Amino acid sequence: MGKVRVTIKLTNQGDLVLRAAKVLKGKPRTVEAQALVDTGATRLYLQTSVIKALGLRRDSEVQSKTTNGVRRRAVYSPVKLELMGRYGNFDVVEVDDDVPNLLGQIPWSISISSSTPRLRNSSPIPSTVTSR
């Protein structure tokens, strides 16, 4: 089976809150990145370089099961994730820069929640999803 990669837009949620409160004068930190859809994962996993570019705050740690065994990973403050015209706020789990950004089941569900079954005002997954 092929790999599904999508383009995601990420915005520092803390910056959005500060901007709404008129504390932040500039634009919120935003990054567009490629992510691999991983239905075996449940969360949003971002590379260290993406986390640094967004200026996210480290909040806690979680134990993460991988093919290489259990590993402790840092959890960072939330981002606004935009995908295929839909968005949601998600905490971020850090992965090394040699691992792709991973979009797990829960964040992926924001893009498919109204596409199956076909309901009023719903749309299918757009052709921007690429299979490789």
mmCIF file with all atom_site columns, C-alpha atoms in Angstrom:
data_model
loop_
_atom_site.group_PDB
_atom_site.id
_atom_site.type_symbol
_atom_site.label_atom_id
_atom_site.label_alt_id
_atom_site.label_comp_id
_atom_site.label_asym_id
_atom_site.label_entity_id
_atom_site.label_seq_id
_atom_site.pdbx_PDB_ins_code
_atom_site.Cartn_x
_atom_site.Cartn_y
_atom_site.Cartn_z
_atom_site.occupancy
_atom_site.B_iso_or_equiv
_atom_site.pdbx_formal_charge
_atom_site.auth_seq_id
_atom_site.auth_comp_id
_atom_site.auth_asym_id
_atom_site.auth_atom_id
_atom_site.pdbx_PDB_model_num
ATOM 1   C CA . MET A 1 1   ? 0.000   0.000  0.000  1.00 0.00 ? 1   MET A CA 1
ATOM 2   C CA . GLY A 1 2   ? 1.233   3.513  -0.806 1.00 0.00 ? 2   GLY A CA 1
ATOM 3   C CA . LYS A 1 3   ? 2.130   6.329  1.529  1.00 0.00 ? 3   LYS A CA 1
ATOM 4   C CA . VAL A 1 4   ? -0.210  9.281  1.850  1.00 0.00 ? 4   VAL A CA 1
ATOM 5   C CA . ARG A 1 5   ? 1.453   12.663 2.292  1.00 0.00 ? 5   ARG A CA 1
ATOM 6   C CA . VAL A 1 6   ? -0.404  15.901 2.874  1.00 0.00 ? 6   VAL A CA 1
ATOM 7   C CA . THR A 1 7   ? 0.529   19.555 3.213  1.00 0.00 ? 7   THR A CA 1
ATOM 8   C CA . ILE A 1 8   ? -0.410  20.957 6.609  1.00 0.00 ? 8   ILE A CA 1
ATOM 9   C CA . LYS A 1 9   ? -0.411  24.530 7.867  1.00 0.00 ? 9   LYS A CA 1
ATOM 10  C CA . LEU A 1 10  ? 0.582   24.944 11.510 1.00 0.00 ? 10  LEU A CA 1
ATOM 11  C CA . THR A 1 11  ? 0.177   28.081 13.638 1.00 0.00 ? 11  THR A CA 1
ATOM 12  C CA . ASN A 1 12  ? 1.365   28.611 17.211 1.00 0.00 ? 12  ASN A CA 1
ATOM 13  C CA . GLN A 1 13  ? -1.905  28.635 19.221 1.00 0.00 ? 13  GLN A CA 1
ATOM 14  C CA . GLY A 1 14  ? -0.334  30.738 21.987 1.00 0.00 ? 14  GLY A CA 1
ATOM 15  C CA . ASP A 1 15  ? 0.514   33.418 19.421 1.00 0.00 ? 15  ASP A CA 1
ATOM 16  C CA . LEU A 1 16  ? -3.107  33.396 18.215 1.00 0.00 ? 16  LEU A CA 1
ATOM 17  C CA . VAL A 1 17  ? -4.351  33.935 21.788 1.00 0.00 ? 17  VAL A CA 1
ATOM 18  C CA . LEU A 1 18  ? -1.870  36.781 22.370 1.00 0.00 ? 18  LEU A CA 1
ATOM 19  C CA . ARG A 1 19  ? -2.822  38.371 19.051 1.00 0.00 ? 19  ARG A CA 1
ATOM 20  C CA . ALA A 1 20  ? -6.539  38.218 19.929 1.00 0.00 ? 20  ALA A CA 1
ATOM 21  C CA . ALA A 1 21  ? -5.755  39.895 23.276 1.00 0.00 ? 21  ALA A CA 1
ATOM 22  C CA . LYS A 1 22  ? -3.780  42.566 21.353 1.00 0.00 ? 22  LYS A CA 1
ATOM 23  C CA . VAL A 1 23  ? -0.600  41.646 23.244 1.00 0.00 ? 23  VAL A CA 1
ATOM 24  C CA . LEU A 1 24  ? 1.208   40.348 20.148 1.00 0.00 ? 24  LEU A CA 1
ATOM 25  C CA . LYS A 1 25  ? 1.717   43.048 17.528 1.00 0.00 ? 25  LYS A CA 1
ATOM 26  C CA . GLY A 1 26  ? 3.230   40.896 14.789 1.00 0.00 ? 26  GLY A CA 1
ATOM 27  C CA . LYS A 1 27  ? 1.891   37.893 12.945 1.00 0.00 ? 27  LYS A CA 1
ATOM 28  C CA . PRO A 1 28  ? 1.569   34.521 14.687 1.00 0.00 ? 28  PRO A CA 1
ATOM 29  C CA . ARG A 1 29  ? 4.360   32.071 13.842 1.00 0.00 ? 29  ARG A CA 1
ATOM 30  C CA . THR A 1 30  ? 3.187   29.800 11.037 1.00 0.00 ? 30  THR A CA 1
ATOM 31  C CA . VAL A 1 31  ? 4.813   26.923 9.119  1.00 0.00 ? 31  VAL A CA 1
ATOM 32  C CA . GLU A 1 32  ? 3.644   24.874 6.132  1.00 0.00 ? 32  GLU A CA 1
ATOM 33  C CA . ALA A 1 33  ? 5.032   21.343 6.135  1.00 0.00 ? 33  ALA A CA 1
ATOM 34  C CA . GLN A 1 34  ? 4.589   17.927 4.587  1.00 0.00 ? 34  GLN A CA 1
ATOM 35  C CA . ALA A 1 35  ? 3.249   15.180 6.850  1.00 0.00 ? 35  ALA A CA 1
ATOM 36  C CA . LEU A 1 36  ? 2.849   11.458 6.431  1.00 0.00 ? 36  LEU A CA 1
ATOM 37  C CA . VAL A 1 37  ? -0.609  10.147 7.342  1.00 0.00 ? 37  VAL A CA 1
ATOM 38  C CA . ASP A 1 38  ? -0.012  7.377  9.891  1.00 0.00 ? 38  ASP A CA 1
ATOM 39  C CA . THR A 1 39  ? -3.174  5.554  10.942 1.00 0.00 ? 39  THR A CA 1
ATOM 40  C CA . GLY A 1 40  ? -1.113  3.579  13.460 1.00 0.00 ? 40  GLY A CA 1
ATOM 41  C CA . ALA A 1 41  ? -0.463  6.801  15.372 1.00 0.00 ? 41  ALA A CA 1
ATOM 42  C CA . THR A 1 42  ? -3.080  8.803  17.252 1.00 0.00 ? 42  THR A CA 1
ATOM 43  C CA . ARG A 1 43  ? -1.473  12.225 17.676 1.00 0.00 ? 43  ARG A CA 1
ATOM 44  C CA . LEU A 1 44  ? 0.343   14.964 15.783 1.00 0.00 ? 44  LEU A CA 1
ATOM 45  C CA . TYR A 1 45  ? 4.104   14.331 15.664 1.00 0.00 ? 45  TYR A CA 1
ATOM 46  C CA . LEU A 1 46  ? 6.351   17.160 14.439 1.00 0.00 ? 46  LEU A CA 1
ATOM 47  C CA . GLN A 1 47  ? 10.063  17.368 13.772 1.00 0.00 ? 47  GLN A CA 1
ATOM 48  C CA . THR A 1 48  ? 12.253  19.315 16.188 1.00 0.00 ? 48  THR A CA 1
ATOM 49  C CA . SER A 1 49  ? 13.014  21.931 13.509 1.00 0.00 ? 49  SER A CA 1
ATOM 50  C CA . VAL A 1 50  ? 9.287   22.609 12.946 1.00 0.00 ? 50  VAL A CA 1
ATOM 51  C CA . ILE A 1 51  ? 8.683   22.916 16.703 1.00 0.00 ? 51  ILE A CA 1
ATOM 52  C CA . LYS A 1 52  ? 11.543  25.420 16.997 1.00 0.00 ? 52  LYS A CA 1
ATOM 53  C CA . ALA A 1 53  ? 10.288  27.448 14.014 1.00 0.00 ? 53  ALA A CA 1
ATOM 54  C CA . LEU A 1 54  ? 6.870   27.692 15.683 1.00 0.00 ? 54  LEU A CA 1
ATOM 55  C CA . GLY A 1 55  ? 8.382   28.597 19.071 1.00 0.00 ? 55  GLY A CA 1
ATOM 56  C CA . LEU A 1 56  ? 6.335   26.011 20.948 1.00 0.00 ? 56  LEU A CA 1
ATOM 57  C CA . ARG A 1 57  ? 6.626   25.592 24.736 1.00 0.00 ? 57  ARG A CA 1
ATOM 58  C CA . ARG A 1 58  ? 7.501   22.184 26.190 1.00 0.00 ? 58  ARG A CA 1
ATOM 59  C CA . ASP A 1 59  ? 4.660   21.059 28.474 1.00 0.00 ? 59  ASP A CA 1
ATOM 60  C CA . SER A 1 60  ? 5.203   17.416 29.450 1.00 0.00 ? 60  SER A CA 1
ATOM 61  C CA . GLU A 1 61  ? 6.389   13.985 28.323 1.00 0.00 ? 61  GLU A CA 1
ATOM 62  C CA . VAL A 1 62  ? 4.657   10.831 27.102 1.00 0.00 ? 62  VAL A CA 1
ATOM 63  C CA . GLN A 1 63  ? 5.740   7.265  26.514 1.00 0.00 ? 63  GLN A CA 1
ATOM 64  C CA . SER A 1 64  ? 5.481   6.459  22.834 1.00 0.00 ? 64  SER A CA 1
ATOM 65  C CA . LYS A 1 65  ? 5.475   2.933  21.377 1.00 0.00 ? 65  LYS A CA 1
ATOM 66  C CA . THR A 1 66  ? 7.403   2.609  18.133 1.00 0.00 ? 66  THR A CA 1
ATOM 67  C CA . THR A 1 67  ? 8.806   -0.221 16.063 1.00 0.00 ? 67  THR A CA 1
ATOM 68  C CA . ASN A 1 68  ? 12.060  0.372  17.964 1.00 0.00 ? 68  ASN A CA 1
ATOM 69  C CA . GLY A 1 69  ? 10.390  -0.023 21.362 1.00 0.00 ? 69  GLY A CA 1
ATOM 70  C CA . VAL A 1 70  ? 9.039   2.386  23.977 1.00 0.00 ? 70  VAL A CA 1
ATOM 71  C CA . ARG A 1 71  ? 10.551  5.869  24.102 1.00 0.00 ? 71  ARG A CA 1
ATOM 72  C CA . ARG A 1 72  ? 9.841   9.004  26.135 1.00 0.00 ? 72  ARG A CA 1
ATOM 73  C CA . ARG A 1 73  ? 8.939   11.976 23.951 1.00 0.00 ? 73  ARG A CA 1
ATOM 74  C CA . ALA A 1 74  ? 8.397   15.642 24.740 1.00 0.00 ? 74  ALA A CA 1
ATOM 75  C CA . VAL A 1 75  ? 4.902   17.107 24.383 1.00 0.00 ? 75  VAL A CA 1
ATOM 76  C CA . TYR A 1 76  ? 4.593   20.760 23.345 1.00 0.00 ? 76  TYR A CA 1
ATOM 77  C CA . SER A 1 77  ? 1.941   23.460 23.527 1.00 0.00 ? 77  SER A CA 1
ATOM 78  C CA . PRO A 1 78  ? -0.899  23.296 20.990 1.00 0.00 ? 78  PRO A CA 1
ATOM 79  C CA . VAL A 1 79  ? -0.874  24.340 17.378 1.00 0.00 ? 79  VAL A CA 1
ATOM 80  C CA . LYS A 1 80  ? -3.729  25.216 15.082 1.00 0.00 ? 80  LYS A CA 1
ATOM 81  C CA . LEU A 1 81  ? -3.585  22.556 12.368 1.00 0.00 ? 81  LEU A CA 1
ATOM 82  C CA . GLU A 1 82  ? -5.166  23.447 9.030  1.00 0.00 ? 82  GLU A CA 1
ATOM 83  C CA . LEU A 1 83  ? -5.745  20.646 6.552  1.00 0.00 ? 83  LEU A CA 1
ATOM 84  C CA . MET A 1 84  ? -7.880  20.645 3.417  1.00 0.00 ? 84  MET A CA 1
ATOM 85  C CA . GLY A 1 85  ? -9.979  23.617 4.466  1.00 0.00 ? 85  GLY A CA 1
ATOM 86  C CA . ARG A 1 86  ? -10.616 22.337 7.992  1.00 0.00 ? 86  ARG A CA 1
ATOM 87  C CA . TYR A 1 87  ? -8.804  23.028 11.254 1.00 0.00 ? 87  TYR A CA 1
ATOM 88  C CA . GLY A 1 88  ? -8.375  21.924 14.844 1.00 0.00 ? 88  GLY A CA 1
ATOM 89  C CA . ASN A 1 89  ? -6.069  22.541 17.819 1.00 0.00 ? 89  ASN A CA 1
ATOM 90  C CA . PHE A 1 90  ? -3.689  19.758 18.832 1.00 0.00 ? 90  PHE A CA 1
ATOM 91  C CA . ASP A 1 91  ? -0.824  19.210 21.260 1.00 0.00 ? 91  ASP A CA 1
ATOM 92  C CA . VAL A 1 92  ? 2.421   18.298 19.524 1.00 0.00 ? 92  VAL A CA 1
ATOM 93  C CA . VAL A 1 93  ? 4.708   15.334 20.210 1.00 0.00 ? 93  VAL A CA 1
ATOM 94  C CA . GLU A 1 94  ? 8.337   15.802 19.168 1.00 0.00 ? 94  GLU A CA 1
ATOM 95  C CA . VAL A 1 95  ? 10.152  13.492 16.741 1.00 0.00 ? 95  VAL A CA 1
ATOM 96  C CA . ASP A 1 96  ? 13.707  13.743 15.454 1.00 0.00 ? 96  ASP A CA 1
ATOM 97  C CA . ASP A 1 97  ? 14.369  15.600 12.213 1.00 0.00 ? 97  ASP A CA 1
ATOM 98  C CA . ASP A 1 98  ? 15.230  12.317 10.443 1.00 0.00 ? 98  ASP A CA 1
ATOM 99  C CA . VAL A 1 99  ? 11.631  11.118 11.019 1.00 0.00 ? 99  VAL A CA 1
ATOM 100 C CA . PRO A 1 100 ? 8.820   12.588 8.894  1.00 0.00 ? 100 PRO A CA 1
ATOM 101 C CA . ASN A 1 101 ? 6.109   14.740 10.462 1.00 0.00 ? 101 ASN A CA 1
ATOM 102 C CA . LEU A 1 102 ? 3.287   12.309 11.272 1.00 0.00 ? 102 LEU A CA 1
ATOM 103 C CA . LEU A 1 103 ? -0.431  12.965 11.186 1.00 0.00 ? 103 LEU A CA 1
ATOM 104 C CA . GLY A 1 104 ? -2.135  10.386 13.410 1.00 0.00 ? 104 GLY A CA 1
ATOM 105 C CA . GLN A 1 105 ? -5.772  9.235  13.459 1.00 0.00 ? 105 GLN A CA 1
ATOM 106 C CA . ILE A 1 106 ? -7.193  12.020 15.637 1.00 0.00 ? 106 ILE A CA 1
ATOM 107 C CA . PRO A 1 107 ? -5.784  15.028 13.744 1.00 0.00 ? 107 PRO A CA 1
ATOM 108 C CA . TRP A 1 108 ? -6.393  13.251 10.404 1.00 0.00 ? 108 TRP A CA 1
ATOM 109 C CA . SER A 1 109 ? -10.057 12.900 11.337 1.00 0.00 ? 109 SER A CA 1
ATOM 110 C CA . ILE A 1 110 ? -10.571 16.664 10.941 1.00 0.00 ? 110 ILE A CA 1
ATOM 111 C CA . SER A 1 111 ? -10.042 16.248 7.210  1.00 0.00 ? 111 SER A CA 1
ATOM 112 C CA . ILE A 1 112 ? -12.307 13.248 6.718  1.00 0.00 ? 112 ILE A CA 1
ATOM 113 C CA . SER A 1 113 ? -15.020 13.849 9.301  1.00 0.00 ? 113 SER A CA 1
ATOM 114 C CA . SER A 1 114 ? -17.466 15.277 6.790  1.00 0.00 ? 114 SER A CA 1
ATOM 115 C CA . SER A 1 115 ? -16.462 13.257 3.761  1.00 0.00 ? 115 SER A CA 1
ATOM 116 C CA . THR A 1 116 ? -17.730 9.809  4.792  1.00 0.00 ? 116 THR A CA 1
ATOM 117 C CA . PRO A 1 117 ? -20.628 9.225  4.771  1.00 0.00 ? 117 PRO A CA 1
ATOM 118 C CA . ARG A 1 118 ? -21.605 11.983 2.393  1.00 0.00 ? 118 ARG A CA 1
ATOM 119 C CA . LEU A 1 119 ? -23.799 14.422 4.285  1.00 0.00 ? 119 LEU A CA 1
ATOM 120 C CA . ARG A 1 120 ? -25.339 17.782 3.489  1.00 0.00 ? 120 ARG A CA 1
ATOM 121 C CA . ASN A 1 121 ? -22.636 20.446 3.027  1.00 0.00 ? 121 ASN A CA 1
ATOM 122 C CA . SER A 1 122 ? -19.910 17.812 2.972  1.00 0.00 ? 122 SER A CA 1
ATOM 123 C CA . SER A 1 123 ? -17.203 17.378 0.445  1.00 0.00 ? 123 SER A CA 1
ATOM 124 C CA . PRO A 1 124 ? -14.969 14.469 -0.511 1.00 0.00 ? 124 PRO A CA 1
ATOM 125 C CA . ILE A 1 125 ? -11.267 14.505 0.249  1.00 0.00 ? 125 ILE A CA 1
ATOM 126 C CA . PRO A 1 126 ? -9.787  16.897 -2.321 1.00 0.00 ? 126 PRO A CA 1
ATOM 127 C CA . SER A 1 127 ? -7.248  15.820 -4.899 1.00 0.00 ? 127 SER A CA 1
ATOM 128 C CA . THR A 1 128 ? -4.493  17.621 -2.952 1.00 0.00 ? 128 THR A CA 1
ATOM 129 C CA . VAL A 1 129 ? -3.882  14.358 -1.085 1.00 0.00 ? 129 VAL A CA 1
ATOM 130 C CA . THR A 1 130 ? -1.079  12.558 -2.847 1.00 0.00 ? 130 THR A CA 1
ATOM 131 C CA . SER A 1 131 ? -0.383  8.868  -2.693 1.00 0.00 ? 131 SER A CA 1
ATOM 132 C CA . ARG A 1 132 ? 3.209   7.676  -3.014 1.00 0.00 ? 132 ARG A CA 1
#
